[in-house]
Each structure stands twice: as structure tokens, then as C-alpha cells.
Amino acid sequence: MFKRTIKFYNIIIIIVLLLLAFYSDKITNNYTKTETKRTISEQASSFKVYFIDVGEADCILIDDNGTYTLIDGGNNDDGNKLVKYFNELGITKFKYVIGTHAHEDHIGGLDNIINNFTVEHFLMPDTTVNIKSYTDILKALQKKNILYETPKIDDEYTINQSQYKIFYIGNDREDLNENSIVLKLNYFNTSFLFTGDSPAYVEKTILSKDLKSDLLKVSHHGSQYSTSAQFLKKVNPKYAVISVGMNNDYGFPKDVTIKKLEYLDIEIHRTDKEGTIIVTSDGNELYFENQKTDTNG
Ligand SMILES: [Zn+2]
């Protein structure tokens, strides 16, 4: 009887010890997580990504605590409106201006940007095309004595507190979309994947990269030839932003793309429905707001 009681108590003690070990580990883990989150919030200052409503085109402004980067510049007609909008925001200088590829709906307004602001670095794929939007850029760069820089895959850049890495760039591919610069941007614990108009071919070549991102700028305005299921699963974003014009001629975004995003429970934001989409990061989470801007040419 006595022996059995001892045995019984031993078992109880062992169970209690195991429970203690398990929970103390959990408590420490949670504590470390909260601590890290708190430290990041203290270090992070102000970080915003604007998906500017430029109709059937792309224009993305990154404001990393007053250091600005521009990815694409809408259509030709958007140029002056963008200059006005950036003036209103108090911008005088861009650290990086990136033209993802030489289609008008991505680089149309970039000559106006180059002519009206200080541009420290201009990045674009190496392309030979005879498109007016493109030759206008070359002229503007020459006039302001700015170098035309072509980044290489895996090149890394620092904006201010954020960094981005070139995941893809095509050089002189016949399908201009296949030249699209794809880059991933990290701001503390949050990440964004910018894809230009890259088609499934490009997505396939970068599958081995660290694609996982909180936000995906859906490629090619939601075209059916991009956002392959395989790619989307690897990016595994919480949010998707589609830059697209209301009632556009192409029927973008395509239903098949929307369905893929919905199937994976990804929160969808569209410039044709919301206007300019402003995403703020505190280093841990992303927050969305909309703005009606007079930037749609
Ligand atoms: Zn496009």
C-alpha cells in the first residue's frame, strides 16, 4: 500500500515537472516574440508604399522615412499629374527611379519625373526599342546627366531602413514583359514583391528564390498569363494589390487570377475600385487606406 502511494506521487511529480517545462518554454517564447515586436516598433520610423491610381498602368511610390523610390510612372498622360502629386507630397528627390520594362503604361510618365525632380539612380533593363516613351526617357536622362543603370540579378539596394533585392531582370527579350524587373523589398518583418508585367515564364525562373512576401503586387494588371498557381503558393502573400484601370480594353483583372487569389484566402486590393492604395508598415504589420487622387490620366 505504502509503496504504491510513493509510486503514485512520483508519477504526479513527473507530470507536474513536464507541464512546467512545457509552459515555461511557451511563456519565454511568447515573451521573446513580444519583445522583438516592441523593439522593431521602436526602431521603425515611417514607411509607406503608395499604389498610385494611374488607370490601366503601374506607378508605385515607396516612402521610407522621407527617402523616396519610384517603381514605374504610369502612362504618358499621367506624367504631369504625377509631378503635381509628388510636389504636393513635398518630394524633391528620388533615390531610385525604376522602370520595370519599356511599355508605355509603365514608363510613360518617367520622363516628366526625370525632368522635374532630382533622380540619384535610374534603373531599367537593357532594351533596344523605338517607343516614344522610351526615347523620351533617354533624352531626359542625357539632359540631366543621369546614368542609365541596368541592375543584375541578386543585386541589393538600401533605401533607408528598407532594402530590396533584384530577383529578375531580362535583357533584350523580344516580349518586353519578359524583361520586367522583379524585386523583393524588406522593411523589418514585412515584405513586398513587385513584379512589373512579368509572365509565367519569369515566375518559373525565380521559383527557387525566397519569394515569401506579405504583399504581392499582382503581375500584369491581373492578366491570365501571370500569377501561376505554383508561383502564388511560394509567394504565399496575405495581401494582393492589382493596379488596373476601370473598364479597361483587356478585361483585366481576369477572373481566373481573382479566383486563384480567393482560393488561397488572399485579401485583394484594386486601384480601379479603391483609387490610390496606401500601405503603411510598422515593421510587423501592414495597414491599408485609400485616397482619391487626381493622378489618373
Ligand atoms: Zn502593364
Coordinates of N, CA and C and ligand atoms in Angstrom, one line a residue, residues 56-58 72 100-101 103-106 177 196-197 217 219-221 243 250 252, ligand 1:
E56 N -5.1 52.2 -66.2 CA -4.6 50.9 -66.7 C -3.1 51.0 -66.9
A57 N -2.4 51.1 -65.8 CA -0.9 51.3 -65.7 C -0.4 51.0 -64.3
D58 N 0.9 51.1 -64.1 CA 1.5 50.9 -62.8 C 2.3 52.2 -62.4
D72 N 8.0 52.5 -61.7 CA 7.2 52.8 -62.8 C 6.5 54.2 -62.7
T100 N 10.3 49.2 -64.8 CA 10.3 47.7 -64.8 C 10.6 47.2 -66.2
H101 N 9.9 47.8 -67.3 CA 10.1 47.4 -68.7 C 9.6 48.5 -69.6
H103 N 7.3 49.3 -71.6 CA 5.9 49.6 -72.1 C 5.4 50.9 -71.6
E104 N 4.6 51.6 -72.5 CA 4.2 52.9 -72.1 C 3.5 53.0 -70.8
D105 N 2.6 52.0 -70.5 CA 1.9 52.0 -69.2 C 2.7 51.9 -68.0
H106 N 4.1 51.7 -68.2 CA 5.0 51.6 -67.0 C 6.0 52.7 -67.0
N177 N 7.5 42.3 -71.7 CA 7.1 41.9 -70.4 C 8.1 40.9 -69.7
G196 N 6.2 44.0 -61.9 CA 6.1 44.6 -63.2 C 5.0 43.9 -64.0
D197 N 5.3 43.5 -65.2 CA 4.3 42.7 -66.0 C 4.8 41.3 -66.3
K217 N 2.4 42.5 -55.4 CA 1.9 43.4 -56.5 C 1.6 42.4 -57.6
S219 N 1.1 40.7 -60.9 CA 1.8 41.0 -62.2 C 0.8 41.3 -63.3
H220 N 1.2 42.2 -64.2 CA 0.5 42.5 -65.4 C -1.0 42.7 -65.2
H221 N -1.3 43.6 -64.2 CA -2.7 44.0 -64.0 C -3.7 42.9 -63.9
S243 N -3.0 46.8 -59.8 CA -3.0 48.1 -60.4 C -3.7 48.0 -61.7
Y250 N -8.7 45.3 -71.9 CA -8.2 43.9 -71.9 C -9.0 43.0 -71.0
F252 N -8.9 43.1 -67.8 CA -8.1 42.9 -66.6 C -8.8 43.4 -65.4
Ligands
ZN1 ZN 1.5 46.9 -67.9

